[in-house]
């Protein structure tokens, strides 16, 4: 009997062709569908790994699969392949792309990762564990770009106290949607909608230099500065209020991701494992 968090038959048939085959040497993978359903059960409910029901197999198999496929970028590759399939079918609304961020509260069990284990993970040394301090305590910040259908095109993690603006370009660069023919992946939506947190002139210029239309209301401090300068303050930046109305898609994408309780509250000590949790939730939204 299937559980409500399990993949449906339609989702499984869409996902199955893109999963890794058994290695030529060593032990073969445990049944993919059972293990992935176990991972989804835990991510959706936010329960401890050890509480995964026996019908999904050993809990350690589910945890190791999540971690292993993050280390070799399997989760990211599957997500990008699913995005490429959707793009070829005309299901990605590039015109409605928007960027925003959200704070994710960290549970006390997410604190206290052993620093010694970082020596064998070069990405963790560079990126840290994405666990920072903010007014609400320990938090991680999730930056994402969503298409017009409220599905994530890219995700980036940072410490909770980091500002939004510096991650505007990294979020855009993380968009890598494969094309049907050979060539570079599609990475530039024609328009981006953002709120005032990204309204600094430097970010506006960076986005426009990539040939992307930048829809963002002018910041209040920028308005005061321009008015104080009088005729030397220059013209206000172009702003389309009608186009800006579509920015709510990224907030809807955030809400859909936070339906997974292991994302709404971070329980993973390791930043790479938490990124895997986010990627698994993202690819489910594309199925």
PDB file of C-alpha atoms in Angstrom:
ATOM      1  CA  UNK A   1       0.000   0.000   0.000  1.00  0.00           C
ATOM      2  CA  UNK A   2       1.423   3.367  -1.021  1.00  0.00           C
ATOM      3  CA  UNK A   3       1.726   6.270   1.408  1.00  0.00           C
ATOM      4  CA  UNK A   4       0.630   9.802   0.561  1.00  0.00           C
ATOM      5  CA  UNK A   5       4.250  11.006   0.324  1.00  0.00           C
ATOM      6  CA  UNK A   6       5.216   8.299  -2.196  1.00  0.00           C
ATOM      7  CA  UNK A   7       5.770   9.023  -5.860  1.00  0.00           C
ATOM      8  CA  UNK A   8       2.745   8.361  -8.015  1.00  0.00           C
ATOM      9  CA  UNK A   9       3.067   6.002 -10.969  1.00  0.00           C
ATOM     10  CA  UNK A  10       3.101   8.973 -13.363  1.00  0.00           C
ATOM     11  CA  UNK A  11       5.858  10.699 -11.372  1.00  0.00           C
ATOM     12  CA  UNK A  12       7.887   7.498 -11.201  1.00  0.00           C
ATOM     13  CA  UNK A  13       7.669   6.905 -14.958  1.00  0.00           C
ATOM     14  CA  UNK A  14       8.869  10.484 -15.551  1.00  0.00           C
ATOM     15  CA  UNK A  15      11.764  10.114 -13.109  1.00  0.00           C
ATOM     16  CA  UNK A  16      12.907   6.543 -13.758  1.00  0.00           C
ATOM     17  CA  UNK A  17      14.759   7.073 -17.106  1.00  0.00           C
ATOM     18  CA  UNK A  18      17.053   9.666 -15.519  1.00  0.00           C
ATOM     19  CA  UNK A  19      18.213   7.640 -12.505  1.00  0.00           C
ATOM     20  CA  UNK A  20      21.731   6.150 -12.390  1.00  0.00           C
ATOM     21  CA  UNK A  21      22.223   2.561 -13.504  1.00  0.00           C
ATOM     22  CA  UNK A  22      23.850   0.011 -11.218  1.00  0.00           C
ATOM     23  CA  UNK A  23      27.652   0.320 -11.064  1.00  0.00           C
ATOM     24  CA  UNK A  24      29.672  -2.191 -13.072  1.00  0.00           C
ATOM     25  CA  UNK A  25      31.603  -3.142  -9.953  1.00  0.00           C
ATOM     26  CA  UNK A  26      30.532  -3.476  -6.370  1.00  0.00           C
ATOM     27  CA  UNK A  27      27.123  -3.833  -4.814  1.00  0.00           C
ATOM     28  CA  UNK A  28      24.116  -2.773  -6.927  1.00  0.00           C
ATOM     29  CA  UNK A  29      21.783  -0.040  -5.745  1.00  0.00           C
ATOM     30  CA  UNK A  30      18.839  -0.941  -3.574  1.00  0.00           C
ATOM     31  CA  UNK A  31      15.528  -0.512  -5.387  1.00  0.00           C
ATOM     32  CA  UNK A  32      15.441   3.130  -6.474  1.00  0.00           C
ATOM     33  CA  UNK A  33      11.721   3.709  -6.028  1.00  0.00           C
ATOM     34  CA  UNK A  34      11.603   2.312  -2.504  1.00  0.00           C
ATOM     35  CA  UNK A  35      14.629   4.309  -1.350  1.00  0.00           C
ATOM     36  CA  UNK A  36      13.471   7.556  -2.960  1.00  0.00           C
ATOM     37  CA  UNK A  37      10.034   7.115  -1.391  1.00  0.00           C
ATOM     38  CA  UNK A  38      11.767   6.675   1.964  1.00  0.00           C
ATOM     39  CA  UNK A  39      13.705   9.901   1.421  1.00  0.00           C
ATOM     40  CA  UNK A  40      10.501  11.716   0.456  1.00  0.00           C
ATOM     41  CA  UNK A  41       8.703  10.384   3.547  1.00  0.00           C
ATOM     42  CA  UNK A  42      11.366  11.836   5.773  1.00  0.00           C
ATOM     43  CA  UNK A  43      11.652  15.177   3.903  1.00  0.00           C
ATOM     44  CA  UNK A  44       7.902  15.690   3.733  1.00  0.00           C
ATOM     45  CA  UNK A  45       7.258  14.931   7.406  1.00  0.00           C
ATOM     46  CA  UNK A  46      10.509  16.265   8.895  1.00  0.00           C
ATOM     47  CA  UNK A  47      10.884  13.163  11.064  1.00  0.00           C
ATOM     48  CA  UNK A  48      14.227  11.766  12.292  1.00  0.00           C
ATOM     49  CA  UNK A  49      15.985   9.507   9.802  1.00  0.00           C
ATOM     50  CA  UNK A  50      15.804   6.592  12.221  1.00  0.00           C
ATOM     51  CA  UNK A  51      11.989   6.797  12.190  1.00  0.00           C
ATOM     52  CA  UNK A  52      11.697   5.937   8.484  1.00  0.00           C
ATOM     53  CA  UNK A  53       9.219   3.011   8.242  1.00  0.00           C
ATOM     54  CA  UNK A  54      10.620  -0.442   7.558  1.00  0.00           C
ATOM     55  CA  UNK A  55       8.695  -0.687   4.289  1.00  0.00           C
ATOM     56  CA  UNK A  56      11.285   1.688   2.790  1.00  0.00           C
ATOM     57  CA  UNK A  57      14.223  -0.438   3.888  1.00  0.00           C
ATOM     58  CA  UNK A  58      17.008   0.484   6.331  1.00  0.00           C
ATOM     59  CA  UNK A  59      17.014   4.159   7.246  1.00  0.00           C
ATOM     60  CA  UNK A  60      20.760   4.332   6.731  1.00  0.00           C
ATOM     61  CA  UNK A  61      20.337   3.273   3.095  1.00  0.00           C
ATOM     62  CA  UNK A  62      18.012   6.230   2.519  1.00  0.00           C
ATOM     63  CA  UNK A  63      20.360   8.654   4.266  1.00  0.00           C
ATOM     64  CA  UNK A  64      23.447   7.357   2.472  1.00  0.00           C
ATOM     65  CA  UNK A  65      21.693   7.563  -0.904  1.00  0.00           C
ATOM     66  CA  UNK A  66      20.730  11.184  -0.253  1.00  0.00           C
ATOM     67  CA  UNK A  67      24.284  12.103   0.739  1.00  0.00           C
ATOM     68  CA  UNK A  68      26.038  10.067  -1.952  1.00  0.00           C
ATOM     69  CA  UNK A  69      23.968  11.478  -4.800  1.00  0.00           C
ATOM     70  CA  UNK A  70      24.605  14.985  -3.531  1.00  0.00           C
ATOM     71  CA  UNK A  71      28.361  14.464  -3.488  1.00  0.00           C
ATOM     72  CA  UNK A  72      28.431  13.291  -7.113  1.00  0.00           C
ATOM     73  CA  UNK A  73      25.840  15.911  -8.231  1.00  0.00           C
ATOM     74  CA  UNK A  74      23.261  13.285  -9.192  1.00  0.00           C
ATOM     75  CA  UNK A  75      20.357  15.193  -7.637  1.00  0.00           C
ATOM     76  CA  UNK A  76      21.344  18.398  -9.427  1.00  0.00           C
ATOM     77  CA  UNK A  77      21.791  16.573 -12.733  1.00  0.00           C
ATOM     78  CA  UNK A  78      18.351  14.950 -12.463  1.00  0.00           C
ATOM     79  CA  UNK A  79      16.759  18.306 -11.636  1.00  0.00           C
ATOM     80  CA  UNK A  80      18.357  19.953 -14.664  1.00  0.00           C
ATOM     81  CA  UNK A  81      17.350  17.072 -16.943  1.00  0.00           C
ATOM     82  CA  UNK A  82      13.726  17.375 -15.797  1.00  0.00           C
ATOM     83  CA  UNK A  83      13.874  21.116 -16.434  1.00  0.00           C
ATOM     84  CA  UNK A  84      15.233  20.443 -19.917  1.00  0.00           C
ATOM     85  CA  UNK A  85      12.374  18.047 -20.662  1.00  0.00           C
ATOM     86  CA  UNK A  86       9.853  20.642 -19.474  1.00  0.00           C
ATOM     87  CA  UNK A  87      11.519  23.346 -21.581  1.00  0.00           C
ATOM     88  CA  UNK A  88      11.345  21.243 -24.743  1.00  0.00           C
ATOM     89  CA  UNK A  89       7.647  20.708 -24.089  1.00  0.00           C
ATOM     90  CA  UNK A  90       7.108  24.450 -23.639  1.00  0.00           C
ATOM     91  CA  UNK A  91       6.188  24.091 -19.973  1.00  0.00           C
ATOM     92  CA  UNK A  92       8.666  26.650 -18.568  1.00  0.00           C
ATOM     93  CA  UNK A  93       7.308  30.189 -18.341  1.00  0.00           C
ATOM     94  CA  UNK A  94      10.530  32.136 -18.806  1.00  0.00           C
ATOM     95  CA  UNK A  95       8.703  35.466 -19.103  1.00  0.00           C
ATOM     96  CA  UNK A  96       7.459  35.162 -15.527  1.00  0.00           C
ATOM     97  CA  UNK A  97      10.820  34.506 -13.820  1.00  0.00           C
ATOM     98  CA  UNK A  98      11.301  36.077 -10.379  1.00  0.00           C
ATOM     99  CA  UNK A  99      13.963  35.947  -7.656  1.00  0.00           C
ATOM    100  CA  UNK A 100      13.616  36.171  -3.882  1.00  0.00           C
ATOM    101  CA  UNK A 101      14.893  34.583  -0.670  1.00  0.00           C
ATOM    102  CA  UNK A 102      13.498  33.181   2.553  1.00  0.00           C
ATOM    103  CA  UNK A 103      14.803  32.355   6.018  1.00  0.00           C
ATOM    104  CA  UNK A 104      14.737  28.750   7.195  1.00  0.00           C
ATOM    105  CA  UNK A 105      14.886  28.243  10.959  1.00  0.00           C
ATOM    106  CA  UNK A 106      17.459  25.679  12.069  1.00  0.00           C
ATOM    107  CA  UNK A 107      16.540  23.077  14.672  1.00  0.00           C
ATOM    108  CA  UNK A 108      18.975  22.611  17.554  1.00  0.00           C
ATOM    109  CA  UNK A 109      19.956  19.239  16.067  1.00  0.00           C
ATOM    110  CA  UNK A 110      21.379  21.097  13.039  1.00  0.00           C
ATOM    111  CA  UNK A 111      24.070  22.707  15.211  1.00  0.00           C
ATOM    112  CA  UNK A 112      27.335  21.052  16.193  1.00  0.00           C
ATOM    113  CA  UNK A 113      28.751  19.488  13.026  1.00  0.00           C
ATOM    114  CA  UNK A 114      32.262  18.139  13.527  1.00  0.00           C
ATOM    115  CA  UNK A 115      34.805  20.389  11.873  1.00  0.00           C
ATOM    116  CA  UNK A 116      37.246  17.526  11.277  1.00  0.00           C
ATOM    117  CA  UNK A 117      34.991  15.947   8.661  1.00  0.00           C
ATOM    118  CA  UNK A 118      35.154  19.106   6.546  1.00  0.00           C
ATOM    119  CA  UNK A 119      38.751  18.320   5.589  1.00  0.00           C
ATOM    120  CA  UNK A 120      37.587  15.639   3.155  1.00  0.00           C
ATOM    121  CA  UNK A 121      34.957  17.830   1.485  1.00  0.00           C
ATOM    122  CA  UNK A 122      36.411  20.742  -0.468  1.00  0.00           C
ATOM    123  CA  UNK A 123      32.993  22.247  -1.224  1.00  0.00           C
ATOM    124  CA  UNK A 124      32.072  22.285   2.476  1.00  0.00           C
ATOM    125  CA  UNK A 125      35.331  24.062   3.294  1.00  0.00           C
ATOM    126  CA  UNK A 126      34.491  26.749   0.734  1.00  0.00           C
ATOM    127  CA  UNK A 127      30.777  27.069   1.398  1.00  0.00           C
ATOM    128  CA  UNK A 128      30.719  26.272   5.110  1.00  0.00           C
ATOM    129  CA  UNK A 129      27.552  24.763   6.499  1.00  0.00           C
ATOM    130  CA  UNK A 130      25.308  27.720   5.515  1.00  0.00           C
ATOM    131  CA  UNK A 131      24.265  28.095   9.133  1.00  0.00           C
ATOM    132  CA  UNK A 132      24.297  31.634  10.466  1.00  0.00           C
ATOM    133  CA  UNK A 133      22.902  33.932  13.127  1.00  0.00           C
ATOM    134  CA  UNK A 134      19.961  36.253  12.642  1.00  0.00           C
ATOM    135  CA  UNK A 135      17.345  37.824  14.879  1.00  0.00           C
ATOM    136  CA  UNK A 136      15.408  34.573  15.059  1.00  0.00           C
ATOM    137  CA  UNK A 137      18.430  32.506  16.080  1.00  0.00           C
ATOM    138  CA  UNK A 138      20.262  29.995  13.887  1.00  0.00           C
ATOM    139  CA  UNK A 139      19.005  30.234  10.319  1.00  0.00           C
ATOM    140  CA  UNK A 140      19.847  29.332   6.742  1.00  0.00           C
ATOM    141  CA  UNK A 141      18.735  31.528   3.859  1.00  0.00           C
ATOM    142  CA  UNK A 142      17.390  30.004   0.653  1.00  0.00           C
ATOM    143  CA  UNK A 143      17.785  32.120  -2.490  1.00  0.00           C
ATOM    144  CA  UNK A 144      15.869  30.934  -5.532  1.00  0.00           C
ATOM    145  CA  UNK A 145      14.664  31.825  -8.991  1.00  0.00           C
ATOM    146  CA  UNK A 146      11.215  30.568 -10.006  1.00  0.00           C
ATOM    147  CA  UNK A 147       9.564  30.509 -13.408  1.00  0.00           C
ATOM    148  CA  UNK A 148       6.088  31.875 -14.083  1.00  0.00           C
ATOM    149  CA  UNK A 149       4.566  28.557 -13.004  1.00  0.00           C
ATOM    150  CA  UNK A 150       6.074  28.805  -9.494  1.00  0.00           C
ATOM    151  CA  UNK A 151       8.656  26.075 -10.070  1.00  0.00           C
ATOM    152  CA  UNK A 152      12.292  26.580  -9.007  1.00  0.00           C
ATOM    153  CA  UNK A 153      14.824  27.170 -11.782  1.00  0.00           C
ATOM    154  CA  UNK A 154      17.796  27.472  -9.410  1.00  0.00           C
ATOM    155  CA  UNK A 155      18.539  27.467  -5.683  1.00  0.00           C
ATOM    156  CA  UNK A 156      21.460  28.837  -3.666  1.00  0.00           C
ATOM    157  CA  UNK A 157      22.016  28.580   0.092  1.00  0.00           C
ATOM    158  CA  UNK A 158      23.736  31.040   2.411  1.00  0.00           C
ATOM    159  CA  UNK A 159      23.984  31.912   6.083  1.00  0.00           C
ATOM    160  CA  UNK A 160      20.803  33.438   7.459  1.00  0.00           C
ATOM    161  CA  UNK A 161      22.271  36.881   8.126  1.00  0.00           C
ATOM    162  CA  UNK A 162      23.518  37.436   4.570  1.00  0.00           C
ATOM    163  CA  UNK A 163      21.912  40.158   2.448  1.00  0.00           C
ATOM    164  CA  UNK A 164      19.878  39.298  -0.635  1.00  0.00           C
ATOM    165  CA  UNK A 165      21.595  41.517  -3.201  1.00  0.00           C
ATOM    166  CA  UNK A 166      25.015  39.815  -3.398  1.00  0.00           C
ATOM    167  CA  UNK A 167      23.306  36.531  -4.320  1.00  0.00           C
ATOM    168  CA  UNK A 168      21.353  37.905  -7.270  1.00  0.00           C
ATOM    169  CA  UNK A 169      24.041  37.025  -9.807  1.00  0.00           C
ATOM    170  CA  UNK A 170      24.897  33.602  -8.271  1.00  0.00           C
ATOM    171  CA  UNK A 171      21.214  32.632  -8.481  1.00  0.00           C
ATOM    172  CA  UNK A 172      21.106  33.650 -12.145  1.00  0.00           C
ATOM    173  CA  UNK A 173      24.336  31.783 -12.903  1.00  0.00           C
ATOM    174  CA  UNK A 174      22.920  28.650 -11.255  1.00  0.00           C
ATOM    175  CA  UNK A 175      20.191  28.416 -13.928  1.00  0.00           C
ATOM    176  CA  UNK A 176      21.369  25.661 -16.311  1.00  0.00           C
ATOM    177  CA  UNK A 177      18.510  24.245 -18.383  1.00  0.00           C
ATOM    178  CA  UNK A 178      19.812  21.792 -21.033  1.00  0.00           C
ATOM    179  CA  UNK A 179      18.766  22.319 -24.635  1.00  0.00           C
ATOM    180  CA  UNK A 180      17.453  19.626 -26.962  1.00  0.00           C
ATOM    181  CA  UNK A 181      20.376  20.046 -29.365  1.00  0.00           C
ATOM    182  CA  UNK A 182      24.022  20.280 -28.433  1.00  0.00           C
ATOM    183  CA  UNK A 183      25.102  23.619 -27.089  1.00  0.00           C
ATOM    184  CA  UNK A 184      25.289  25.694 -23.973  1.00  0.00           C
ATOM    185  CA  UNK A 185      22.427  25.317 -21.468  1.00  0.00           C
ATOM    186  CA  UNK A 186      19.827  28.030 -21.318  1.00  0.00           C
ATOM    187  CA  UNK A 187      20.646  30.292 -18.408  1.00  0.00           C
ATOM    188  CA  UNK A 188      19.126  33.718 -19.070  1.00  0.00           C
ATOM    189  CA  UNK A 189      15.423  34.453 -18.685  1.00  0.00           C
ATOM    190  CA  UNK A 190      14.329  37.493 -20.717  1.00  0.00           C
ATOM    191  CA  UNK A 191      13.046  39.292 -17.618  1.00  0.00           C
ATOM    192  CA  UNK A 192      13.611  39.110 -13.856  1.00  0.00           C
ATOM    193  CA  UNK A 193      11.281  40.490 -11.188  1.00  0.00           C
ATOM    194  CA  UNK A 194      12.769  41.298  -7.779  1.00  0.00           C
ATOM    195  CA  UNK A 195      11.833  43.360  -4.739  1.00  0.00           C
ATOM    196  CA  UNK A 196      13.592  46.442  -3.363  1.00  0.00           C
ATOM    197  CA  UNK A 197      16.234  44.363  -1.571  1.00  0.00           C
ATOM    198  CA  UNK A 198      17.897  43.967  -4.986  1.00  0.00           C
ATOM    199  CA  UNK A 199      17.292  47.563  -6.076  1.00  0.00           C
ATOM    200  CA  UNK A 200      20.855  48.896  -5.776  1.00  0.00           C
ATOM    201  CA  UNK A 201      22.228  50.374  -8.978  1.00  0.00           C
ATOM    202  CA  UNK A 202      25.120  47.907  -9.125  1.00  0.00           C
ATOM    203  CA  UNK A 203      22.761  44.912  -9.220  1.00  0.00           C
ATOM    204  CA  UNK A 204      20.572  46.572 -11.825  1.00  0.00           C
ATOM    205  CA  UNK A 205      23.580  47.097 -14.066  1.00  0.00           C
ATOM    206  CA  UNK A 206      24.883  43.554 -13.567  1.00  0.00           C
ATOM    207  CA  UNK A 207      21.570  42.058 -14.665  1.00  0.00           C
ATOM    208  CA  UNK A 208      21.092  44.414 -17.597  1.00  0.00           C
ATOM    209  CA  UNK A 209      24.647  43.671 -18.762  1.00  0.00           C
ATOM    210  CA  UNK A 210      23.532  40.058 -19.241  1.00  0.00           C
ATOM    211  CA  UNK A 211      20.743  41.177 -21.562  1.00  0.00           C
ATOM    212  CA  UNK A 212      17.986  40.601 -18.985  1.00  0.00           C
ATOM    213  CA  UNK A 213      15.182  43.068 -18.386  1.00  0.00           C
ATOM    214  CA  UNK A 214      15.237  44.155 -14.740  1.00  0.00           C
ATOM    215  CA  UNK A 215      11.860  44.859 -13.095  1.00  0.00           C
ATOM    216  CA  UNK A 216      12.336  46.334  -9.622  1.00  0.00           C
ATOM    217  CA  UNK A 217      10.728  49.272  -7.793  1.00  0.00           C
ATOM    218  CA  UNK A 218      13.054  52.091  -6.820  1.00  0.00           C
ATOM    219  CA  UNK A 219      14.300  52.065  -3.241  1.00  0.00           C
ATOM    220  CA  UNK A 220      13.094  54.850  -0.948  1.00  0.00           C
ATOM    221  CA  UNK A 221      16.634  55.931  -0.039  1.00  0.00           C
ATOM    222  CA  UNK A 222      17.497  56.130  -3.748  1.00  0.00           C
ATOM    223  CA  UNK A 223      14.449  58.337  -4.317  1.00  0.00           C
ATOM    224  CA  UNK A 224      15.492  60.718  -1.525  1.00  0.00           C
ATOM    225  CA  UNK A 225      19.063  60.877  -2.803  1.00  0.00           C
ATOM    226  CA  UNK A 226      17.908  61.610  -6.357  1.00  0.00           C
ATOM    227  CA  UNK A 227      15.530  64.351  -5.192  1.00  0.00           C
ATOM    228  CA  UNK A 228      18.181  65.954  -2.999  1.00  0.00           C
ATOM    229  CA  UNK A 229      20.482  66.164  -6.012  1.00  0.00           C
ATOM    230  CA  UNK A 230      17.808  67.938  -8.008  1.00  0.00           C
ATOM    231  CA  UNK A 231      18.584  68.124 -11.715  1.00  0.00           C
ATOM    232  CA  UNK A 232      21.885  66.316 -11.066  1.00  0.00           C
ATOM    233  CA  UNK A 233      20.117  63.343  -9.539  1.00  0.00           C
ATOM    234  CA  UNK A 234      19.302  61.833 -12.901  1.00  0.00           C
ATOM    235  CA  UNK A 235      16.159  60.145 -14.079  1.00  0.00           C
ATOM    236  CA  UNK A 236      14.397  57.433 -12.099  1.00  0.00           C
ATOM    237  CA  UNK A 237      15.027  53.885 -13.350  1.00  0.00           C
ATOM    238  CA  UNK A 238      12.417  52.369 -15.631  1.00  0.00           C
ATOM    239  CA  UNK A 239       9.766  50.392 -13.779  1.00  0.00           C
ATOM    240  CA  UNK A 240       6.780  48.463 -15.144  1.00  0.00           C
ATOM    241  CA  UNK A 241       4.172  48.025 -12.368  1.00  0.00           C
ATOM    242  CA  UNK A 242       2.083  45.660 -14.492  1.00  0.00           C
ATOM    243  CA  UNK A 243       5.022  43.324 -15.052  1.00  0.00           C
ATOM    244  CA  UNK A 244       5.907  43.526 -11.349  1.00  0.00           C
ATOM    245  CA  UNK A 245       2.525  42.071 -10.377  1.00  0.00           C
ATOM    246  CA  UNK A 246       3.782  38.647 -11.432  1.00  0.00           C
ATOM    247  CA  UNK A 247       6.529  38.567  -8.792  1.00  0.00           C
ATOM    248  CA  UNK A 248       4.325  36.565  -6.432  1.00  0.00           C
ATOM    249  CA  UNK A 249       5.254  33.373  -8.304  1.00  0.00           C
ATOM    250  CA  UNK A 250       8.540  33.138  -6.405  1.00  0.00           C
ATOM    251  CA  UNK A 251       6.703  33.487  -3.090  1.00  0.00           C
ATOM    252  CA  UNK A 252       4.381  30.693  -4.153  1.00  0.00           C
ATOM    253  CA  UNK A 253       7.410  28.568  -5.023  1.00  0.00           C
ATOM    254  CA  UNK A 254       8.799  29.226  -1.533  1.00  0.00           C
ATOM    255  CA  UNK A 255       5.507  28.125   0.009  1.00  0.00           C
ATOM    256  CA  UNK A 256       5.506  24.921  -2.040  1.00  0.00           C
ATOM    257  CA  UNK A 257       9.041  24.115  -0.884  1.00  0.00           C
ATOM    258  CA  UNK A 258       8.149  24.843   2.737  1.00  0.00           C
ATOM    259  CA  UNK A 259       5.378  22.269   2.503  1.00  0.00           C
ATOM    260  CA  UNK A 260       8.309  19.882   2.980  1.00  0.00           C
ATOM    261  CA  UNK A 261       8.836  20.120   6.733  1.00  0.00           C
ATOM    262  CA  UNK A 262      12.518  19.223   6.527  1.00  0.00           C
ATOM    263  CA  UNK A 263      12.958  22.439   4.516  1.00  0.00           C
ATOM    264  CA  UNK A 264      10.696  24.723   6.548  1.00  0.00           C
ATOM    265  CA  UNK A 265      12.871  23.709   9.516  1.00  0.00           C
ATOM    266  CA  UNK A 266      16.447  22.650   8.897  1.00  0.00           C
ATOM    267  CA  UNK A 267      17.482  19.469  10.718  1.00  0.00           C
ATOM    268  CA  UNK A 268      20.643  18.562   8.754  1.00  0.00           C
ATOM    269  CA  UNK A 269      23.983  19.345  10.344  1.00  0.00           C
ATOM    270  CA  UNK A 270      25.832  19.195   7.035  1.00  0.00           C
ATOM    271  CA  UNK A 271      25.182  21.939   4.531  1.00  0.00           C
ATOM    272  CA  UNK A 272      25.650  19.534   1.621  1.00  0.00           C
ATOM    273  CA  UNK A 273      22.959  17.214   3.014  1.00  0.00           C
ATOM    274  CA  UNK A 274      20.547  20.103   3.452  1.00  0.00           C
ATOM    275  CA  UNK A 275      21.204  21.162  -0.138  1.00  0.00           C
ATOM    276  CA  UNK A 276      20.338  17.597  -1.177  1.00  0.00           C
ATOM    277  CA  UNK A 277      17.052  17.868   0.724  1.00  0.00           C
ATOM    278  CA  UNK A 278      16.231  21.091  -1.137  1.00  0.00           C
ATOM    279  CA  UNK A 279      17.154  19.598  -4.521  1.00  0.00           C
ATOM    280  CA  UNK A 280      14.992  16.513  -3.956  1.00  0.00           C
ATOM    281  CA  UNK A 281      12.016  18.730  -3.117  1.00  0.00           C
ATOM    282  CA  UNK A 282      12.694  20.863  -6.197  1.00  0.00           C
ATOM    283  CA  UNK A 283      12.792  17.927  -8.588  1.00  0.00           C
ATOM    284  CA  UNK A 284       9.519  16.584  -7.148  1.00  0.00           C
ATOM    285  CA  UNK A 285       7.902  19.904  -8.092  1.00  0.00           C
ATOM    286  CA  UNK A 286       9.026  19.315 -11.690  1.00  0.00           C
ATOM    287  CA  UNK A 287       7.511  15.827 -11.941  1.00  0.00           C
TER     288      UNK A 287
END
